[in-house]
CSV table of N, CA, C and O in Angstrom, one decimal:
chain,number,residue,atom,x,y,z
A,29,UNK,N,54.7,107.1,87.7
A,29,UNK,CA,55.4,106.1,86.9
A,29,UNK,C,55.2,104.8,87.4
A,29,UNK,O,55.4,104.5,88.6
A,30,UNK,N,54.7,103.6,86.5
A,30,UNK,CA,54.5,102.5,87.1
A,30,UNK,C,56.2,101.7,87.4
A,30,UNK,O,57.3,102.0,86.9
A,31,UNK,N,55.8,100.7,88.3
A,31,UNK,CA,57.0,99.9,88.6
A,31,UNK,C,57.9,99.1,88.0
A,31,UNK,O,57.3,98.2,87.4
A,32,UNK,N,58.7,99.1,87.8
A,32,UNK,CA,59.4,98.2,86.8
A,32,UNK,C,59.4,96.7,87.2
A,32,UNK,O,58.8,96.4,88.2
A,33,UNK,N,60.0,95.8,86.6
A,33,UNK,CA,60.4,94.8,87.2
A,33,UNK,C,61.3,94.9,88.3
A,33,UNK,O,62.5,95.1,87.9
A,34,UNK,N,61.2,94.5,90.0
A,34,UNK,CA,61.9,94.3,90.4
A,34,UNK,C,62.9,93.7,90.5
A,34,UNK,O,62.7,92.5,90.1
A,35,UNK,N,64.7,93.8,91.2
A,35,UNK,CA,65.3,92.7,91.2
A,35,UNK,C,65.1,92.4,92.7
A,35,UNK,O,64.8,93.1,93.6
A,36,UNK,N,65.4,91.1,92.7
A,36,UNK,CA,65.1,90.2,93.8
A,36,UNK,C,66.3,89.4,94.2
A,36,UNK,O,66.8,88.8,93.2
A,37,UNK,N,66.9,89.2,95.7
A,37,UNK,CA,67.9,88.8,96.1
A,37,UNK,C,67.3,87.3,97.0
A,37,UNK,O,66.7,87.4,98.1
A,38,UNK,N,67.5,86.5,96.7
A,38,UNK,CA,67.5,85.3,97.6
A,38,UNK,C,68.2,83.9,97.6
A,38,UNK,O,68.3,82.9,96.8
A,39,UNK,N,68.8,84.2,99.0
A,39,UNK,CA,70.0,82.9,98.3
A,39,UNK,C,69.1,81.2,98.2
A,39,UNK,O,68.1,80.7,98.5
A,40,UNK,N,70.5,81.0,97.5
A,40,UNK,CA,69.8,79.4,97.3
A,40,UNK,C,69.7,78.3,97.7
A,40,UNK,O,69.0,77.3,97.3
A,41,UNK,N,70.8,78.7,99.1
A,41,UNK,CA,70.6,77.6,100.4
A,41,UNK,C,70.9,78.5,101.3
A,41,UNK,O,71.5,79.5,101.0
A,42,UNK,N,70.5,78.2,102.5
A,42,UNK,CA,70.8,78.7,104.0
A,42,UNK,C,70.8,77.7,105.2
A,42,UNK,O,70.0,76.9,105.4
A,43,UNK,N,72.0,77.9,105.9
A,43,UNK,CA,72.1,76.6,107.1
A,43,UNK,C,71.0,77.5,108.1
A,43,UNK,O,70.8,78.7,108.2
A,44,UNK,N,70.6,76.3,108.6
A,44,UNK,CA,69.3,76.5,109.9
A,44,UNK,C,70.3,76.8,110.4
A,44,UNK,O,71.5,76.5,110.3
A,45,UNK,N,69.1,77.9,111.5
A,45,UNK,CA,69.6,78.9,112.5
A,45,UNK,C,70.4,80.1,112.3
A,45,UNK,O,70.7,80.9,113.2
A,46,UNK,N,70.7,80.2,111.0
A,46,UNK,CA,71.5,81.2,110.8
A,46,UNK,C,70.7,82.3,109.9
A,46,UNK,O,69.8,82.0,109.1
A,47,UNK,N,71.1,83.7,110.2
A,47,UNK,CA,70.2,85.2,109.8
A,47,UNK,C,70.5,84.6,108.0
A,47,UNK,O,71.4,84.1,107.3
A,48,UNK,N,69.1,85.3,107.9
A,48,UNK,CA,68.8,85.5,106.2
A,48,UNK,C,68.0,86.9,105.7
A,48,UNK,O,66.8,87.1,105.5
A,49,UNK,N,69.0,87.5,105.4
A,49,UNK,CA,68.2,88.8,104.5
A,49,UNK,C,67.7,88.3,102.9
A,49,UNK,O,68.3,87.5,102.2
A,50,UNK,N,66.8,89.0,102.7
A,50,UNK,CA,65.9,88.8,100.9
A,50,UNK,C,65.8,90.2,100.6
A,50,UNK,O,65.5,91.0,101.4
A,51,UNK,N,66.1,90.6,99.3
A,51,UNK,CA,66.0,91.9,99.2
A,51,UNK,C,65.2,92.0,97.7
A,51,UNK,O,65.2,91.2,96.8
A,52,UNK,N,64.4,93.3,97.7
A,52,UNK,CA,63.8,93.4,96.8
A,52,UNK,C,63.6,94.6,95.8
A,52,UNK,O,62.4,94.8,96.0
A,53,UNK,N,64.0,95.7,94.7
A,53,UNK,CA,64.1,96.3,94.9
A,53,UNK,C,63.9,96.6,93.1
A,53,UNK,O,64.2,95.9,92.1
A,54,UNK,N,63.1,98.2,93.3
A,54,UNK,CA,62.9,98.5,91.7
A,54,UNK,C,63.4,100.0,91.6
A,54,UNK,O,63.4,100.4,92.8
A,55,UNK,N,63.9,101.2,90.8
A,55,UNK,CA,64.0,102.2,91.1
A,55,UNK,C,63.4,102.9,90.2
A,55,UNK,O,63.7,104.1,90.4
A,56,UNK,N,62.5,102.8,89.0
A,56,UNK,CA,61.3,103.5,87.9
A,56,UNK,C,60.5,103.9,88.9
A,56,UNK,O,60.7,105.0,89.3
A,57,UNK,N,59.8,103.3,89.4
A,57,UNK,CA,58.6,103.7,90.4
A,57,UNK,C,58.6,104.9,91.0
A,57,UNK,O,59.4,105.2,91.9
A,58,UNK,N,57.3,106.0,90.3
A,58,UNK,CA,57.1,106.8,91.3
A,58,UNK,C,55.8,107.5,91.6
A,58,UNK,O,55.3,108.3,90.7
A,59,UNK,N,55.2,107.4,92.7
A,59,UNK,CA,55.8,107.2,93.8
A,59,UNK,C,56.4,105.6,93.9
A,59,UNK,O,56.0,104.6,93.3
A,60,UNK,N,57.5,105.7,94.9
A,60,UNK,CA,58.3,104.5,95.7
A,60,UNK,C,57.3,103.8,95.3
A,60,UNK,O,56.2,104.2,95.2
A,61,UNK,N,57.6,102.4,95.0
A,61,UNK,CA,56.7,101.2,95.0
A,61,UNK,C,56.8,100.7,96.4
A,61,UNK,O,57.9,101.0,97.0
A,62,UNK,N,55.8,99.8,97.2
A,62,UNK,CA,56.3,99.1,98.0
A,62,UNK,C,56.0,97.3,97.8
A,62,UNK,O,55.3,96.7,97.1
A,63,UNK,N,56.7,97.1,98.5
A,63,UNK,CA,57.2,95.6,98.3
A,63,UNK,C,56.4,94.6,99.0
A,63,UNK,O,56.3,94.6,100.3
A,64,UNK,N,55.8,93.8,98.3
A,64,UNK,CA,55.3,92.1,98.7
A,64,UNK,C,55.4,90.9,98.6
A,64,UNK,O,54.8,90.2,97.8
A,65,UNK,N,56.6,90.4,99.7
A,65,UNK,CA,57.1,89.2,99.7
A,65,UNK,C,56.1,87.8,99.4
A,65,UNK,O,55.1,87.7,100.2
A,66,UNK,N,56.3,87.0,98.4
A,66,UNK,CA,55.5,86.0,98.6
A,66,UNK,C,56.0,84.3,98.9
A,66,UNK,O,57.0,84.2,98.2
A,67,UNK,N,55.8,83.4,99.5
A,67,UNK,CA,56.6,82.1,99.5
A,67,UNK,C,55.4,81.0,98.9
A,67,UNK,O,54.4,80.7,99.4
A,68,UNK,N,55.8,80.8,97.9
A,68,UNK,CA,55.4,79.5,97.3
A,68,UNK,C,54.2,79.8,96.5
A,68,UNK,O,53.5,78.9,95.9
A,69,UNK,N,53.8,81.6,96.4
A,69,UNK,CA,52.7,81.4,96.0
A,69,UNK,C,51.6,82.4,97.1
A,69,UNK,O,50.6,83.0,96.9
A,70,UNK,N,52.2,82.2,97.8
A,70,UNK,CA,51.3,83.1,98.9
A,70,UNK,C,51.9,84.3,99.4
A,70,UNK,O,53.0,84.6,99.1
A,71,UNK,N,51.2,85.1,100.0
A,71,UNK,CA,51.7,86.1,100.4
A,71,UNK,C,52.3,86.4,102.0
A,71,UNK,O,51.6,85.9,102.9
A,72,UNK,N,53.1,87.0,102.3
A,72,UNK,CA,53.7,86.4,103.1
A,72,UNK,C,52.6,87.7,104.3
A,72,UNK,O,52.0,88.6,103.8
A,73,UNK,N,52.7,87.6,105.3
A,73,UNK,CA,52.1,88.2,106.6
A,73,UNK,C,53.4,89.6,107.1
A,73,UNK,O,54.6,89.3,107.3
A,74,UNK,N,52.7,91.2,107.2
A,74,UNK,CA,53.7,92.0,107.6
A,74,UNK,C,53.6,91.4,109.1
A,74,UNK,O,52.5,91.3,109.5
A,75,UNK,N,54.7,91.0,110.0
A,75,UNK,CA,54.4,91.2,111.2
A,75,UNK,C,54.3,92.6,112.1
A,75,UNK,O,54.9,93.6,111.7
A,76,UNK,N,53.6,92.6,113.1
A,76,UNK,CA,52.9,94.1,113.7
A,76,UNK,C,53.7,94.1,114.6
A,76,UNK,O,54.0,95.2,114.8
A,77,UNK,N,54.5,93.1,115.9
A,77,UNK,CA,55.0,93.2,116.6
A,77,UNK,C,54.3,93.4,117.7
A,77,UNK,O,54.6,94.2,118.6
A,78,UNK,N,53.5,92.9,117.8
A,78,UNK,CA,52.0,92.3,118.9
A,78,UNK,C,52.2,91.4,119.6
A,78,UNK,O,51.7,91.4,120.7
A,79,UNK,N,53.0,90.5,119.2
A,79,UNK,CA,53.6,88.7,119.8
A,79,UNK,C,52.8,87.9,119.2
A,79,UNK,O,53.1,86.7,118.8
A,80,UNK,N,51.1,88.6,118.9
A,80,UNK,CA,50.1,87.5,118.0
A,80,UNK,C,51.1,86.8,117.2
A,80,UNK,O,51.3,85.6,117.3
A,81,UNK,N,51.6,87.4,116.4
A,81,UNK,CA,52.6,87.2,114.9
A,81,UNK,C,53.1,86.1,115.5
A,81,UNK,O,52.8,85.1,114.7
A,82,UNK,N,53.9,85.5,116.7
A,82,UNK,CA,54.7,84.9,117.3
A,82,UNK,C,53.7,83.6,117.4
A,82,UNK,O,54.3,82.6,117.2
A,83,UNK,N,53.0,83.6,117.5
A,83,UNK,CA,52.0,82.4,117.8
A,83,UNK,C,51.4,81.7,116.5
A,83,UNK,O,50.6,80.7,116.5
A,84,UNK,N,52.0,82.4,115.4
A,84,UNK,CA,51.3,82.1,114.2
A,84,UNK,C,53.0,81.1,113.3
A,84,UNK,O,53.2,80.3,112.4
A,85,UNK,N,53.7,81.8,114.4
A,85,UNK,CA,55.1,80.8,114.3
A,85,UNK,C,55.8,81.7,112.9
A,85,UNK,O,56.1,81.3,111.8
A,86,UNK,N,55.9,82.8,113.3
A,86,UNK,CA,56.5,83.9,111.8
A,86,UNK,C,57.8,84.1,112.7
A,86,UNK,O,58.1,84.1,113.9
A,87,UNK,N,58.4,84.1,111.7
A,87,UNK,CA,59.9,83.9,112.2
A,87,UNK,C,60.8,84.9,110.9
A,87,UNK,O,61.9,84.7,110.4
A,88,UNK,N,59.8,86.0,110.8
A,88,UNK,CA,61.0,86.7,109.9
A,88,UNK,C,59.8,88.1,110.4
A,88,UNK,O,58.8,88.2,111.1
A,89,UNK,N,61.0,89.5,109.5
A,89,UNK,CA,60.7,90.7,109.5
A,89,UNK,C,60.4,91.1,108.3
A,89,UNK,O,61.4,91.0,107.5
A,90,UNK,N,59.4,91.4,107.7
A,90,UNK,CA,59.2,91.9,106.3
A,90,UNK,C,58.8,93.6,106.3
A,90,UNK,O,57.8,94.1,106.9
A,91,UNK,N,59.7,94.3,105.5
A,91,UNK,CA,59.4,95.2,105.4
A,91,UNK,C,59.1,96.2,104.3
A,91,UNK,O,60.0,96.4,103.5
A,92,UNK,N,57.6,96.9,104.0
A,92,UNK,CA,57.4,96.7,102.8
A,92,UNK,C,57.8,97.8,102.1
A,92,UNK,O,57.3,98.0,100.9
A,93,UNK,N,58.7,98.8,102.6
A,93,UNK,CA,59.0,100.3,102.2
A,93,UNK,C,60.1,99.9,101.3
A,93,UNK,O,60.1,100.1,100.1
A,94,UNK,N,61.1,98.9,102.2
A,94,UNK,CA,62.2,98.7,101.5
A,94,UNK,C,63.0,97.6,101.3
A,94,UNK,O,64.2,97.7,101.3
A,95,UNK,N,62.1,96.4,100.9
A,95,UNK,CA,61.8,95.4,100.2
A,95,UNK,C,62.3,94.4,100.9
A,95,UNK,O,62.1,93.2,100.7
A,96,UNK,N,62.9,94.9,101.9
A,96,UNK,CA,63.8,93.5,102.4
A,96,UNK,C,62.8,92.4,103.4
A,96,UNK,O,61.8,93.0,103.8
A,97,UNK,N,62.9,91.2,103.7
A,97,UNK,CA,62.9,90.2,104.5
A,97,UNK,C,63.6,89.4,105.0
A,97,UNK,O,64.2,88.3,104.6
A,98,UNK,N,63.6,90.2,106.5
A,98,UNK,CA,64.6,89.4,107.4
A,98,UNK,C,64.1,88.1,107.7
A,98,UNK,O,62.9,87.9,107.4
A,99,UNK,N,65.3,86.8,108.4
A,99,UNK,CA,64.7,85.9,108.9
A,99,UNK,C,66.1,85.8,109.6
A,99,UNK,O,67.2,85.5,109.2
A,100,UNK,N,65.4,86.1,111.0
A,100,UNK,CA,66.3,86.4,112.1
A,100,UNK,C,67.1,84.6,112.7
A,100,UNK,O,68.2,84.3,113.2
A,101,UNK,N,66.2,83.7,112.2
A,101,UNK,CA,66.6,82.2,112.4
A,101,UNK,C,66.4,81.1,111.3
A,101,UNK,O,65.8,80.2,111.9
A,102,UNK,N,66.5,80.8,110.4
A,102,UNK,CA,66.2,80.3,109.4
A,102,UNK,C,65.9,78.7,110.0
A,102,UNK,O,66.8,78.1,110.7
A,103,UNK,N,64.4,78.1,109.7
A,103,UNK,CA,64.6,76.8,110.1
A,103,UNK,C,64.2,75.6,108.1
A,103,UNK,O,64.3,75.9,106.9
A,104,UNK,N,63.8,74.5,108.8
A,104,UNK,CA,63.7,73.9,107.8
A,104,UNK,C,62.3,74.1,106.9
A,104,UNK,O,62.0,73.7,105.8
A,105,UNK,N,61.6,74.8,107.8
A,105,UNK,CA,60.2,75.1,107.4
A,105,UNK,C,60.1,76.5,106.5
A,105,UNK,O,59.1,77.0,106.0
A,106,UNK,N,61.5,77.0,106.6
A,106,UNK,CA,61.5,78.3,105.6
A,106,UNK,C,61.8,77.7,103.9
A,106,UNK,O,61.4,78.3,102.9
A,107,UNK,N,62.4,76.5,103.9
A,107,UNK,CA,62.7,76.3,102.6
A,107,UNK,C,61.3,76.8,102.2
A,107,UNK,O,60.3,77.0,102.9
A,108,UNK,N,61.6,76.8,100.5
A,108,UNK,CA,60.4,76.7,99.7
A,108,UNK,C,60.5,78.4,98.6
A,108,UNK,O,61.5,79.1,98.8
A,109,UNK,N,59.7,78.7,97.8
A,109,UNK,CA,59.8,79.7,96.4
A,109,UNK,C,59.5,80.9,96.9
A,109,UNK,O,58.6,81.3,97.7
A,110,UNK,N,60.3,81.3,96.5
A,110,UNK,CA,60.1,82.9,97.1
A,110,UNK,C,60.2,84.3,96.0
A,110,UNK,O,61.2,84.6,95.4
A,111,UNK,N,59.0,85.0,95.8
A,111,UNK,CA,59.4,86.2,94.9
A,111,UNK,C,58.4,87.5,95.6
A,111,UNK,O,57.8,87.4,96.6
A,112,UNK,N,58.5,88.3,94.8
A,112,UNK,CA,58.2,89.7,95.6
A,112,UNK,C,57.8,90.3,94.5
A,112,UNK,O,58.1,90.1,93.4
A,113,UNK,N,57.0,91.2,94.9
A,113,UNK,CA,55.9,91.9,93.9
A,113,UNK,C,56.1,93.8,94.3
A,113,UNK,O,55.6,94.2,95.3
A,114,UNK,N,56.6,94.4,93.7
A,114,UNK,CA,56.6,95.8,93.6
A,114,UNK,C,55.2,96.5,93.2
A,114,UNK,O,54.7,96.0,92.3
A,115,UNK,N,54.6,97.5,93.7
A,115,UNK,CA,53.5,98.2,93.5
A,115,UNK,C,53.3,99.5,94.1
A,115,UNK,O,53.3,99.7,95.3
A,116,UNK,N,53.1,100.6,93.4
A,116,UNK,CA,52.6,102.2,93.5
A,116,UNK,C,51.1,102.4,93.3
A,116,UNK,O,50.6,103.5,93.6
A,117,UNK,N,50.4,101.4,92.9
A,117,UNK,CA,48.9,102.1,92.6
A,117,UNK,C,48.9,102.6,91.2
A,117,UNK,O,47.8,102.8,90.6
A,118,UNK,N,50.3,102.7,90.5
A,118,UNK,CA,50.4,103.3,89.2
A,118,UNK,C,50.5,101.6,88.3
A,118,UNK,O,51.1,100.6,88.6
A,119,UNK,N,49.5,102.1,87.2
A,119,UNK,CA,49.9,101.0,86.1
A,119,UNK,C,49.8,99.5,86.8
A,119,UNK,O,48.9,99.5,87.6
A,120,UNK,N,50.6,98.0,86.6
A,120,UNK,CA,50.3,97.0,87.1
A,120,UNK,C,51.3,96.7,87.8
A,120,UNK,O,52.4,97.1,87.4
A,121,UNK,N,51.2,95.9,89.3
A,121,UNK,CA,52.3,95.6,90.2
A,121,UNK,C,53.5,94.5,89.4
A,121,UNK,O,53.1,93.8,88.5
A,122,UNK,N,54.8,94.6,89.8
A,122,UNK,CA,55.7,93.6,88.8
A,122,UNK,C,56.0,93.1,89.8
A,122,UNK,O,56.0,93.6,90.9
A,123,UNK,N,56.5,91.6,89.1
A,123,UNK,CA,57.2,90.8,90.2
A,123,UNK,C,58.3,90.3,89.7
A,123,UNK,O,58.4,90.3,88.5
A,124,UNK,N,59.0,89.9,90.2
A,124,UNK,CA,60.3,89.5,89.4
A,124,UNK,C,60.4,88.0,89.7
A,124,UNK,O,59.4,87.5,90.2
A,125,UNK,N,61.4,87.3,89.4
A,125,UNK,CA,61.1,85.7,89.2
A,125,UNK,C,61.2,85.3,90.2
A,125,UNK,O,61.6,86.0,91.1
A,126,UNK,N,60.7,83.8,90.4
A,126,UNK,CA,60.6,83.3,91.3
A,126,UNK,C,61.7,82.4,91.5
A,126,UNK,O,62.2,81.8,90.5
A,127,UNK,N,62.4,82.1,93.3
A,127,UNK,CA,63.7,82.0,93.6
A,127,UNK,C,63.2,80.9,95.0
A,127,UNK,O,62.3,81.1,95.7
A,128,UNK,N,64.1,80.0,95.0
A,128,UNK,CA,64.2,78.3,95.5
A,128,UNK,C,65.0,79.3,96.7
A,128,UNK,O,65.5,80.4,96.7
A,129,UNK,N,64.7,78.4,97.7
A,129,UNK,CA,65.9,78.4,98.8
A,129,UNK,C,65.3,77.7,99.2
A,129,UNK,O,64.1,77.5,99.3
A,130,UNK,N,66.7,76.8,99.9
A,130,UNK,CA,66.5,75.4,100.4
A,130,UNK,C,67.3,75.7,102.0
A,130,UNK,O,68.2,76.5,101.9
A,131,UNK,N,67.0,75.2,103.1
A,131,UNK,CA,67.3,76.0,104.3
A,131,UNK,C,67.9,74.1,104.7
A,131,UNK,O,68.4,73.8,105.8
């Protein structure tokens, strides 16, 4: 079964330095869809937990099983559009609307 539109959680301000979860989530899909955060347009990087990631200055957890994206420190460089794209391989990936947060 293809994915439906996901819903998508992101708040619309966050004070720097403080944790921010994003959540993403469809339940048609099957198999499970998995989830692809994007900001502004782009797609955001799983980190591998190598430290490389660290040097690339990623400052969140994205996880694609179960839609969420952490950001363990929110700075001013996180503002900016954020939506997420569900996909199984079935039918076409959905994404649900696109969401502002201003940090």
């Amino acid at each position: 079964v293809a994915p439906t539109t996901p819903v998508c959680e992101v708040p619309s301000s966050a004070m720097t330095g403080t944790v921010v979860q994003m959540s993403c989530k469809e339940t048609e899909g099957s198999p499970p869809s998995e989830y692809q955060w994007y900001k502004n347009g782009v797609a955001l990087l799983e980190k591998t937990g190598t430290g490389s990631a660290r040097a690339g200055n990623i400052t969140y957890t994205m996880n694609k099983k179960s839609g969420t994206l952490l950001f363990n420190t929110v700075t001013k460089n996180d503002t900016g559009e954020y939506f997420c794209e569900a996909s199984n391989g079935i039918g076409l990936s959905q994404k649900c609307s696109v969401k502002r947060m201003q940090v």
